mmCIF file of C-alpha atoms in Angstrom:
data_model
loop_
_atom_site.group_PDB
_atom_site.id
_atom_site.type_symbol
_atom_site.label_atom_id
_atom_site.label_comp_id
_atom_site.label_asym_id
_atom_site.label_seq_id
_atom_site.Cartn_x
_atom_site.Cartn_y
_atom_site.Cartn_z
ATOM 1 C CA UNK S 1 -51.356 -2.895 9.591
ATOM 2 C CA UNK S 2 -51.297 0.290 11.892
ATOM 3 C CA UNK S 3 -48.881 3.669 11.186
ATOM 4 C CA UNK S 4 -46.992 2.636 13.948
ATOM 5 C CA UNK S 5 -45.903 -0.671 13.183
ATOM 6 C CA UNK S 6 -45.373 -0.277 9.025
ATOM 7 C CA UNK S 7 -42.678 2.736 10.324
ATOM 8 C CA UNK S 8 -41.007 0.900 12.554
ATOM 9 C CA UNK S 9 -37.547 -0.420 11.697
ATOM 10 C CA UNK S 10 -37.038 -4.377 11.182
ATOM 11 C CA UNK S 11 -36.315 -6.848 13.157
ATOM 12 C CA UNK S 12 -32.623 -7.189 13.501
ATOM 13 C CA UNK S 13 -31.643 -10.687 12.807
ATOM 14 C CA UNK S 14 -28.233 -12.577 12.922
ATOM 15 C CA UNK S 15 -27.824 -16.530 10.810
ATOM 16 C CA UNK S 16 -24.937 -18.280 11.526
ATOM 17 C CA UNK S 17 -24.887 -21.188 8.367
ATOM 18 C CA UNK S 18 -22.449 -24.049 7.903
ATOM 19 C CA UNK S 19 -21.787 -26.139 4.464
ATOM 20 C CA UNK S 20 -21.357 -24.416 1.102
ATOM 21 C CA UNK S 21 -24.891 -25.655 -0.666
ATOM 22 C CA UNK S 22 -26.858 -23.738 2.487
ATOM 23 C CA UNK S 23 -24.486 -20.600 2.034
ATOM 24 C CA UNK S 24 -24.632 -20.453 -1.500
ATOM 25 C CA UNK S 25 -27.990 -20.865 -1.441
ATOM 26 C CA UNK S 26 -28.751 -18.411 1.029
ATOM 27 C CA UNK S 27 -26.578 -15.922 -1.331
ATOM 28 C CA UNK S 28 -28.382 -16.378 -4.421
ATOM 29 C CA UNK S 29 -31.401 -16.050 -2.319
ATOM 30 C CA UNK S 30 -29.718 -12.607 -1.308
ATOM 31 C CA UNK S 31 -29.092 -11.521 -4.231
ATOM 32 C CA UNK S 32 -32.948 -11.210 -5.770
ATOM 33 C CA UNK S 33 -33.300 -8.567 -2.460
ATOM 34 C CA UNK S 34 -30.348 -6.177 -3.714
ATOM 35 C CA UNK S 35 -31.476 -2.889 -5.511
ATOM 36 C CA UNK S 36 -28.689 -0.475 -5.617
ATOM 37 C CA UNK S 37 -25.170 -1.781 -4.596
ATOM 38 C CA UNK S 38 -23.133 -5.181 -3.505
ATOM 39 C CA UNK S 39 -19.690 -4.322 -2.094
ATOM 40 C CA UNK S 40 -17.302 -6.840 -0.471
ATOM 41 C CA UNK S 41 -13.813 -8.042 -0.358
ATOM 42 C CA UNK S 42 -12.273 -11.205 -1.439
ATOM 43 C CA UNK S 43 -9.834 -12.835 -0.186
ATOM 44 C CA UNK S 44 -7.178 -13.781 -3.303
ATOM 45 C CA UNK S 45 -7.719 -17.645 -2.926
ATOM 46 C CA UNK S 46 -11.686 -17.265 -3.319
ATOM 47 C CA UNK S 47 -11.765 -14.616 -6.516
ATOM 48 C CA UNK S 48 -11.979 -18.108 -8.657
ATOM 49 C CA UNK S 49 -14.983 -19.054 -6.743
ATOM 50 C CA UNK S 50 -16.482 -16.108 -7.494
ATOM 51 C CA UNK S 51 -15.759 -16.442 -11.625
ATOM 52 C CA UNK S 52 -16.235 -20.185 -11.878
ATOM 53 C CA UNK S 53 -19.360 -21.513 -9.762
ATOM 54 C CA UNK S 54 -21.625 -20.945 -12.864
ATOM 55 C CA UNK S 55 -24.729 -20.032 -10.490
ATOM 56 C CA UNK S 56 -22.910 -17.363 -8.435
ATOM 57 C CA UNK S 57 -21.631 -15.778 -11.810
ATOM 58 C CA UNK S 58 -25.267 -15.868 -13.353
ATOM 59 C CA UNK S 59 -26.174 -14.507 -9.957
ATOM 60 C CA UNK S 60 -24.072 -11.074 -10.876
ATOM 61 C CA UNK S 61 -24.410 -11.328 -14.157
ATOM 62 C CA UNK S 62 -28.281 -10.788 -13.426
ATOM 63 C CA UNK S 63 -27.402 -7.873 -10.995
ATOM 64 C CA UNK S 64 -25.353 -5.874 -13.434
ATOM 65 C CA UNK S 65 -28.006 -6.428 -15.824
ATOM 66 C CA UNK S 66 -30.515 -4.837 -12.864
ATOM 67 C CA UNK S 67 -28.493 -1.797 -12.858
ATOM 68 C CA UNK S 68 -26.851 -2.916 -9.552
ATOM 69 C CA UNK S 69 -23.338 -1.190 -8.534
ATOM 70 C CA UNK S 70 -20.736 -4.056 -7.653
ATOM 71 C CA UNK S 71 -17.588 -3.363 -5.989
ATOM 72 C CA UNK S 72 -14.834 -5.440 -4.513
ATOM 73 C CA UNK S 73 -11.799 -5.145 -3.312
ATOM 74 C CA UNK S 74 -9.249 -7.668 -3.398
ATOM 75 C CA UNK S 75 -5.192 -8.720 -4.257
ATOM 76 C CA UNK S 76 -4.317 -9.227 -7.692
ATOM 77 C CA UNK S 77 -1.438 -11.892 -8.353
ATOM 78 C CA UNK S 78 0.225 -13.584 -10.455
ATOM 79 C CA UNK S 79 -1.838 -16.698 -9.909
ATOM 80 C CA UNK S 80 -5.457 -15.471 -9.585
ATOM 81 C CA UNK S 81 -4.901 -12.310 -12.707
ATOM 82 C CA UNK S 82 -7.241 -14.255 -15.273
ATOM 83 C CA UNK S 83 -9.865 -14.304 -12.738
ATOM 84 C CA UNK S 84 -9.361 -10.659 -11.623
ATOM 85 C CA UNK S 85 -9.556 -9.820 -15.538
ATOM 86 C CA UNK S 86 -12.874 -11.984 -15.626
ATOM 87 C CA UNK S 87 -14.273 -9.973 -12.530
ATOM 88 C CA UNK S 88 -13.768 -6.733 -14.248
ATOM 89 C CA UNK S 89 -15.968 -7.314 -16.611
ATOM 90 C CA UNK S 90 -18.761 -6.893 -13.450
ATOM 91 C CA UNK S 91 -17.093 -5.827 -10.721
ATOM 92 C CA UNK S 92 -15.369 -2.467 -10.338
ATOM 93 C CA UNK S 93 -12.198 -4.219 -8.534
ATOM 94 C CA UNK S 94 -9.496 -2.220 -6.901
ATOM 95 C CA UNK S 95 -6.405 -3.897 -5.681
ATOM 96 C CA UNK S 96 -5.232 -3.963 -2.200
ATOM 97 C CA UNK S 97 -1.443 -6.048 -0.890
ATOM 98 C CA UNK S 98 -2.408 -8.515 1.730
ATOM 99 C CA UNK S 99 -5.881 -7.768 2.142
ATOM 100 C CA UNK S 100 -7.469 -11.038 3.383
ATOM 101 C CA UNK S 101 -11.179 -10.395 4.702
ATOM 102 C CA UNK S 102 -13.844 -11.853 3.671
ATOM 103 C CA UNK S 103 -18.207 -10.000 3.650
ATOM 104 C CA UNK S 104 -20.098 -8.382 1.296
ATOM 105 C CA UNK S 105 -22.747 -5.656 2.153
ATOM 106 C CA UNK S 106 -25.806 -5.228 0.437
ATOM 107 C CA UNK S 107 -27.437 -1.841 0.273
ATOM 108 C CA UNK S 108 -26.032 -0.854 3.108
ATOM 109 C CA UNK S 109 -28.651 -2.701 5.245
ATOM 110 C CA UNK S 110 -27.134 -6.497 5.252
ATOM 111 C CA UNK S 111 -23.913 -8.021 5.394
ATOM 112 C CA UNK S 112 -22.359 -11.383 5.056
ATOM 113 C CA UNK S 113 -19.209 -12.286 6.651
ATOM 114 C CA UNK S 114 -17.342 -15.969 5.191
ATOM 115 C CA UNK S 115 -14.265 -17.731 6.483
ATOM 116 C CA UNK S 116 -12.468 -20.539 4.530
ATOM 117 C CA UNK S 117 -11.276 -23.462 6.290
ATOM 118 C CA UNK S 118 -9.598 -25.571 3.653
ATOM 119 C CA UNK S 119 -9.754 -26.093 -0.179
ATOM 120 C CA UNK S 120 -12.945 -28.645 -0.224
ATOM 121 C CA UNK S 121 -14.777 -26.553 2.287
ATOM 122 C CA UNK S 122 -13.746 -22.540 1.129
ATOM 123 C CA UNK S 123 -17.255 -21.563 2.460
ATOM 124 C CA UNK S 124 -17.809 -23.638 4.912
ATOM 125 C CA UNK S 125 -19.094 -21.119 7.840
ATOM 126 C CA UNK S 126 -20.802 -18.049 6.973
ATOM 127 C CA UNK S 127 -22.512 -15.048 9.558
ATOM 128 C CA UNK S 128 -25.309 -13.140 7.506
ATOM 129 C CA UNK S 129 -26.732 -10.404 9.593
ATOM 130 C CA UNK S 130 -29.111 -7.171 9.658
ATOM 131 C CA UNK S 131 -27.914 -5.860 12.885
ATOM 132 C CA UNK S 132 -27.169 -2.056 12.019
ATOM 133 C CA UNK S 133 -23.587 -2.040 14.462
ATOM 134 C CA UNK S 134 -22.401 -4.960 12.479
ATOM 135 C CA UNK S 135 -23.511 -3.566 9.185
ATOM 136 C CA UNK S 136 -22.151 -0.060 9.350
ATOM 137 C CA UNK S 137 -18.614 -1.154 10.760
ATOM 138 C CA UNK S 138 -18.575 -3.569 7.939
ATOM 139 C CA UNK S 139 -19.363 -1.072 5.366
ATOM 140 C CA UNK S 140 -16.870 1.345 7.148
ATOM 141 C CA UNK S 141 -14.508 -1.378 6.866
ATOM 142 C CA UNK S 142 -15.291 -1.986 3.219
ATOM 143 C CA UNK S 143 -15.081 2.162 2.206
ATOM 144 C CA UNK S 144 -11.457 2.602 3.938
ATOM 145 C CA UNK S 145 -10.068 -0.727 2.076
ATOM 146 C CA UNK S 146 -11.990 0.771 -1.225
ATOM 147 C CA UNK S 147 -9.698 4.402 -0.495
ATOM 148 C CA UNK S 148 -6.549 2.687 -0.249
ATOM 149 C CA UNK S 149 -6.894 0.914 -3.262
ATOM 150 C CA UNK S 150 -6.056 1.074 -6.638
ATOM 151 C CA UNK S 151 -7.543 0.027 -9.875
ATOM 152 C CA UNK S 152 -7.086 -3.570 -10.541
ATOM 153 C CA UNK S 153 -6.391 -2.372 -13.812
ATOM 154 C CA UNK S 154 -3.178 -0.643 -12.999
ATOM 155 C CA UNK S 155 -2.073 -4.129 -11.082
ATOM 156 C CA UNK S 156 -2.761 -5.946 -13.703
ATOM 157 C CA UNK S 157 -0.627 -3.909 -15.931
ATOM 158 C CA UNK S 158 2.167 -4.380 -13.762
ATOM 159 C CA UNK S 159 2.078 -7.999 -13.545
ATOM 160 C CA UNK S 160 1.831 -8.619 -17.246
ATOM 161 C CA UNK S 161 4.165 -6.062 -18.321
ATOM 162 C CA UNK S 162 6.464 -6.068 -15.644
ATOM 163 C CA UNK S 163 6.114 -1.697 -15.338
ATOM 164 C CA UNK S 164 4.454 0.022 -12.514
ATOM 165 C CA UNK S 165 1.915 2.618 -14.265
ATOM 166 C CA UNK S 166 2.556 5.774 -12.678
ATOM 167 C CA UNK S 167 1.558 6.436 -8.721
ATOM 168 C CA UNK S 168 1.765 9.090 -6.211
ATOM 169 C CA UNK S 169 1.255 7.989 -2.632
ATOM 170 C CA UNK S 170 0.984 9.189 0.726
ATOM 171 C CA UNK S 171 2.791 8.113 3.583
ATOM 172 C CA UNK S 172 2.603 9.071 7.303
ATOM 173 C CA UNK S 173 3.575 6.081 9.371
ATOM 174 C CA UNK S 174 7.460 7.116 9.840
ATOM 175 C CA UNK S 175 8.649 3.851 10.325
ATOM 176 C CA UNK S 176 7.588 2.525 6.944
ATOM 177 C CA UNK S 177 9.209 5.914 5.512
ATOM 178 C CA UNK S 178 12.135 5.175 6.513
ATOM 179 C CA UNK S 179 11.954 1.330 5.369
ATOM 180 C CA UNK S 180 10.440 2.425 1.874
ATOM 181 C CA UNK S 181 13.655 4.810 1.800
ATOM 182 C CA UNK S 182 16.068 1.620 2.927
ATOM 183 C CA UNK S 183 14.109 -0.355 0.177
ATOM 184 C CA UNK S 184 15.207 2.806 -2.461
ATOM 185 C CA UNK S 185 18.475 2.263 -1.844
ATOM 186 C CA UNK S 186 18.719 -1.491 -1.553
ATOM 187 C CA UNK S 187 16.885 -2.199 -4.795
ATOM 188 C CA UNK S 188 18.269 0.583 -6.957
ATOM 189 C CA UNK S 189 20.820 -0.917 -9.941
ATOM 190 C CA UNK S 190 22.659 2.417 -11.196
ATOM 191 C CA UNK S 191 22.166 5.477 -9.197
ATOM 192 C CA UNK S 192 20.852 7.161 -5.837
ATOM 193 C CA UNK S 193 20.791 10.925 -5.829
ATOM 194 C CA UNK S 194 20.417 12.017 -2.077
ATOM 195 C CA UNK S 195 19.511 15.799 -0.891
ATOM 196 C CA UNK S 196 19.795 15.075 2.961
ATOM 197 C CA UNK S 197 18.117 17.823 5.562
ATOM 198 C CA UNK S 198 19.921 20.763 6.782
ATOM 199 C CA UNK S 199 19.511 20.617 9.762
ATOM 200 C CA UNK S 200 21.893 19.407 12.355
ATOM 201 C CA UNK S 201 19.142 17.794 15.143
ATOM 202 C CA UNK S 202 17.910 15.531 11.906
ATOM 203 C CA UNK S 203 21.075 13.825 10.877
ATOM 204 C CA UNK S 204 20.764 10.835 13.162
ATOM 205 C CA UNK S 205 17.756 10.260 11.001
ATOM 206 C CA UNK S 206 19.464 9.976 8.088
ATOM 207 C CA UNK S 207 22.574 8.168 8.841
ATOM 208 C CA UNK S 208 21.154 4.877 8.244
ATOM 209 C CA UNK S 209 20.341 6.076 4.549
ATOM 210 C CA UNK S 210 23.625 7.326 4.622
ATOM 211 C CA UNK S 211 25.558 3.861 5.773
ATOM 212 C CA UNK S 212 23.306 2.186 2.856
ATOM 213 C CA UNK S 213 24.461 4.472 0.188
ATOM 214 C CA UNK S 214 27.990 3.868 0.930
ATOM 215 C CA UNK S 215 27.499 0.008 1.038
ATOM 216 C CA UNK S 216 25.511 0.507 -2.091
ATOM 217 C CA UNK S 217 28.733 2.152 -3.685
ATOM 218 C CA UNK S 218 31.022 0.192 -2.299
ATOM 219 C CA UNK S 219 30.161 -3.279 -2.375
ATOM 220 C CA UNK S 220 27.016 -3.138 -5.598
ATOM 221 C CA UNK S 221 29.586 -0.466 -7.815
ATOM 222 C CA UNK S 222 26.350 1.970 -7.819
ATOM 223 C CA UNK S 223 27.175 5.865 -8.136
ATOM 224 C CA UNK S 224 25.831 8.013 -4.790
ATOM 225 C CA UNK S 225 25.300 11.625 -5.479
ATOM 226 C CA UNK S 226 24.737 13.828 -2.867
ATOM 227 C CA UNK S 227 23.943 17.547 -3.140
ATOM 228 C CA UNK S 228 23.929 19.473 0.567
ATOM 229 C CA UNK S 229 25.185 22.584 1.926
ATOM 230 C CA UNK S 230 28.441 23.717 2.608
ATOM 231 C CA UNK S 231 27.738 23.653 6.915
ATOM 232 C CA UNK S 232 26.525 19.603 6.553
ATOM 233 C CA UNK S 233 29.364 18.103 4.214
ATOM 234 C CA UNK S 234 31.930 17.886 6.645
ATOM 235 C CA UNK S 235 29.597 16.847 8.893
ATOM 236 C CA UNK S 236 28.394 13.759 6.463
ATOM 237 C CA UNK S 237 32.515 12.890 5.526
ATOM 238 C CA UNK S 238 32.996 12.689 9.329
ATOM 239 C CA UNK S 239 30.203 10.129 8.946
ATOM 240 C CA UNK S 240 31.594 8.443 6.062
ATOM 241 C CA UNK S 241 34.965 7.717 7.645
ATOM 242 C CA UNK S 242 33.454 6.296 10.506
ATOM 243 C CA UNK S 243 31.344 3.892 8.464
ATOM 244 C CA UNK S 244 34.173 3.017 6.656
ATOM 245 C CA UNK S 245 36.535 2.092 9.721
ATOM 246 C CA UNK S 246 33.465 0.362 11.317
ATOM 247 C CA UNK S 247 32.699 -2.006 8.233
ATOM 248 C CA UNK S 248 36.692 -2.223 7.462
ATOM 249 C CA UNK S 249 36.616 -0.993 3.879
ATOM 250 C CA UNK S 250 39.527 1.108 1.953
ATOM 251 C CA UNK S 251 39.342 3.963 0.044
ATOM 252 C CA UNK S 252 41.244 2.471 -3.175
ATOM 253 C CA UNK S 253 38.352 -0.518 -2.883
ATOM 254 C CA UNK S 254 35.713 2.169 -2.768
ATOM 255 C CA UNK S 255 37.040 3.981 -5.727
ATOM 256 C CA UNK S 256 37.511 1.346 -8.210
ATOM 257 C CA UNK S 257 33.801 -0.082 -7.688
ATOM 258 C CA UNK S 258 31.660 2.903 -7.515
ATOM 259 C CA UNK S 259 31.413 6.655 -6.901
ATOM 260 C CA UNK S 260 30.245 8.461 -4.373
ATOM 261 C CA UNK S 261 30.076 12.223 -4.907
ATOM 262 C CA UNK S 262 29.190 14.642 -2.347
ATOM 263 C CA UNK S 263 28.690 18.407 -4.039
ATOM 264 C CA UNK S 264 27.953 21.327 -1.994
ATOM 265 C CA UNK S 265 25.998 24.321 -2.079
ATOM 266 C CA UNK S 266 25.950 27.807 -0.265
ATOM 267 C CA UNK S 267 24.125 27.075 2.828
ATOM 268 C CA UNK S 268 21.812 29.928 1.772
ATOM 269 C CA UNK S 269 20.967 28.719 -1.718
ATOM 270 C CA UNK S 270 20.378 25.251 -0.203
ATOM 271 C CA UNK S 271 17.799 26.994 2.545
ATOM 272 C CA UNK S 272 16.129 28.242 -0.774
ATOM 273 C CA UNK S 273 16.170 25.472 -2.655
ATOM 274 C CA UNK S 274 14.686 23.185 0.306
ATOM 275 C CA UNK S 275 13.575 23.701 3.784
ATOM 276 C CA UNK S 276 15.649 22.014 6.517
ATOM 277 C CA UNK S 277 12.944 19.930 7.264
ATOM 278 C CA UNK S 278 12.675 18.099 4.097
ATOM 279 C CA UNK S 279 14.750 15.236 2.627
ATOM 280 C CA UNK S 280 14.549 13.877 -0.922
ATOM 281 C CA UNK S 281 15.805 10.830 -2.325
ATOM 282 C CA UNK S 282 15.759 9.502 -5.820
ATOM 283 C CA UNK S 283 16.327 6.120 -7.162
ATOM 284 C CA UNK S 284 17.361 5.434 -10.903
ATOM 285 C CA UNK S 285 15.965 8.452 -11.948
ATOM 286 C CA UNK S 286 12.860 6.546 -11.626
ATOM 287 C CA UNK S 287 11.208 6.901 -8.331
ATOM 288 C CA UNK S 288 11.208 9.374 -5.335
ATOM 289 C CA UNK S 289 10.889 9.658 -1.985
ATOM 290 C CA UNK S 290 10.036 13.290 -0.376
ATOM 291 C CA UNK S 291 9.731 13.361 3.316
ATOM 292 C CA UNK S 292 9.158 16.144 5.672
ATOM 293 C CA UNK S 293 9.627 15.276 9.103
ATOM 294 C CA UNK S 294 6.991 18.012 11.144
ATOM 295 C CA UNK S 295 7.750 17.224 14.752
ATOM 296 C CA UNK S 296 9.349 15.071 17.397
ATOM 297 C CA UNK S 297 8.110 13.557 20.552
ATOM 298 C CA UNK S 298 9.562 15.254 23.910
ATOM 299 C CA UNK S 299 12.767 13.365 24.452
ATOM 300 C CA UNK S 300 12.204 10.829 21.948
ATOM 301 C CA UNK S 301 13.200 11.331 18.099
ATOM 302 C CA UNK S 302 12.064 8.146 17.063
ATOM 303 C CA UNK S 303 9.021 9.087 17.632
ATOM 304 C CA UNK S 304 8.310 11.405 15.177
ATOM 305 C CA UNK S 305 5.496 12.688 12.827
ATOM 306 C CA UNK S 306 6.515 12.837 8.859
ATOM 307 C CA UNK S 307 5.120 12.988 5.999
ATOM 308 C CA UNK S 308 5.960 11.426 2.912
ATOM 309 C CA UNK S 309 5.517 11.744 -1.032
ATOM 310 C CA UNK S 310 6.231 8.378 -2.833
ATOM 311 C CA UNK S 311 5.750 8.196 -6.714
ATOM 312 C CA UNK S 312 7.678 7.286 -9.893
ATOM 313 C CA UNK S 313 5.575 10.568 -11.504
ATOM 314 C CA UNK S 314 7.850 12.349 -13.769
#
């Protein structure tokens, strides 16, 4: 063999296979070809597969044993935790909410991509490719899934003990802000403390969160705290009273079921304490939500860029 042809790059190659004895096959026959790292995702319905088909389990079992890194990402429930536990004990596993694809990557050179049809078939068409496009989106695909994750650990925690181990997210998407800060309110069983902006161009923003709170203390006997300046209370009892009228409830009902408390600051101390910009909300004395809303779209405050801090961190 001449210089020129040992240094040239392979032969990209694409398989398209159908039945699970050629796929599986084909994957063990992978698997002797892997030297540093297997990463995929499973899909929740296919993380038994992966524990109970005694030769695919062997399979990794051989790889850890080679020193191989194995990661996966996939969604830990209530139905599949024993076999999330089992993977653990190979796998690094992080857990992801409603991820569903399907591929490994192997050394960052090959990947596999699966789908599943139906139960008796769950690898009945598989793609297993070299093609360097394919392979790098994959493994781009495979690294952002991996930073959004958590450790399965923590999941599993959760499910078995019913507690969330402590979190701190990030969120910038300001529509699911706002329905994470809905969610606060409509899930919370004692008490919502609220510390609204101050700032008079952001309180159509927070009026739904407002509306919610007073349902919350009106109809669910919850106690509503809110601490604001002096220059937005009478804006937010204006706002009150017209909730009130517009949902047809009394005062005397409101009173005997709940509490809603609206203390006020020196506008100057509250500009200290907080920037305008920035509302906080607090659920239970359990979990927050800190948003700052940074800009607005010309002409268009729905369209606006936040940014939030979610965590039950004490």
């Amino acid at each position: 063999m001449n210089e020129s042809s040992s240094s040239s790059p392979p032969l990209e190659r694409t398989e398209v296979l159908y039945g699970n004895e050629k796929i599986l096959e084909r994957t063990l026959q992978t698997f002797s070809n892997i030297k540093e790292e297997l990463a995929g995702c499973f899909d929740h319905t296919e993380v038994a597969m992966h524990v109970t088909i005694e030769s695919l389990w062997n399979g990794f079992l051989q790889l850890k044993r080679n020193g191989v890194r194995m990661r996966t990402v996939t969604e830990a429930t209530a139905e599949n935790i024993s076999y999330v536990k089992k993977l653990t004990e190979l796998f690094e596993v992080r857990h992801l909410t409603g991820v569903r694809s399907n591929f490994g990557v192997v050394d960052r050179k090959e990947c596999m991509l699966h789908s599943i049809s139906h139960e008796e078939q769950p690898l009945s068409h598989a793609i297993i490719s070299n093609a360097k496009a394919l392979v790098e989106a994959q493994q781009y695909l495979f690294d952002t899934l991996w930073n959004e994750a958590l450790p399965a650990e923590e999941k599993i925690m959760e499910i078995e003990e019913g507690v969330r181990p402590p979190f701190i997210e990030t969120l910038r998407d300001p529509y699911k802000i706002q329905k994470l800060g809905f969610d606060l309110v409509n899930s919370a069983k004692e008490e919502m403390l609220f510390f609204p902006p101050n700032n008079a161009f952001l309180r159509e923003q927070y009026a739904g969160i407002i509306e919610l709170l007073k349902e919350a203390v009106t109809l669910r006997a919850m106690r509503v705290r809110i601490l604001t300046s002096k220059d937005e209370q009478e804006q937010i009892d204006k706002l009150i009273q017209e909730i009130m009228i517009q949902k047809g409830w009394q005062q005397e009902r409101q009173v005997r079921v709940g509490r809603f408390e609206i203390h006020s600051v020196d506008t100057r101390q509250h500009q200290q304490s907080l920037p305008a910009n920035v509302s906080i909300l607090i659920s239970d004395s359990k979990v927050s939500l800190v948003e700052e809303l940074k800009d607005y779209a010309k002409n268009n405050s729905n369209k606006r860029i936040s940014l939030a801090t979610h965590s039950n961190s004490e």
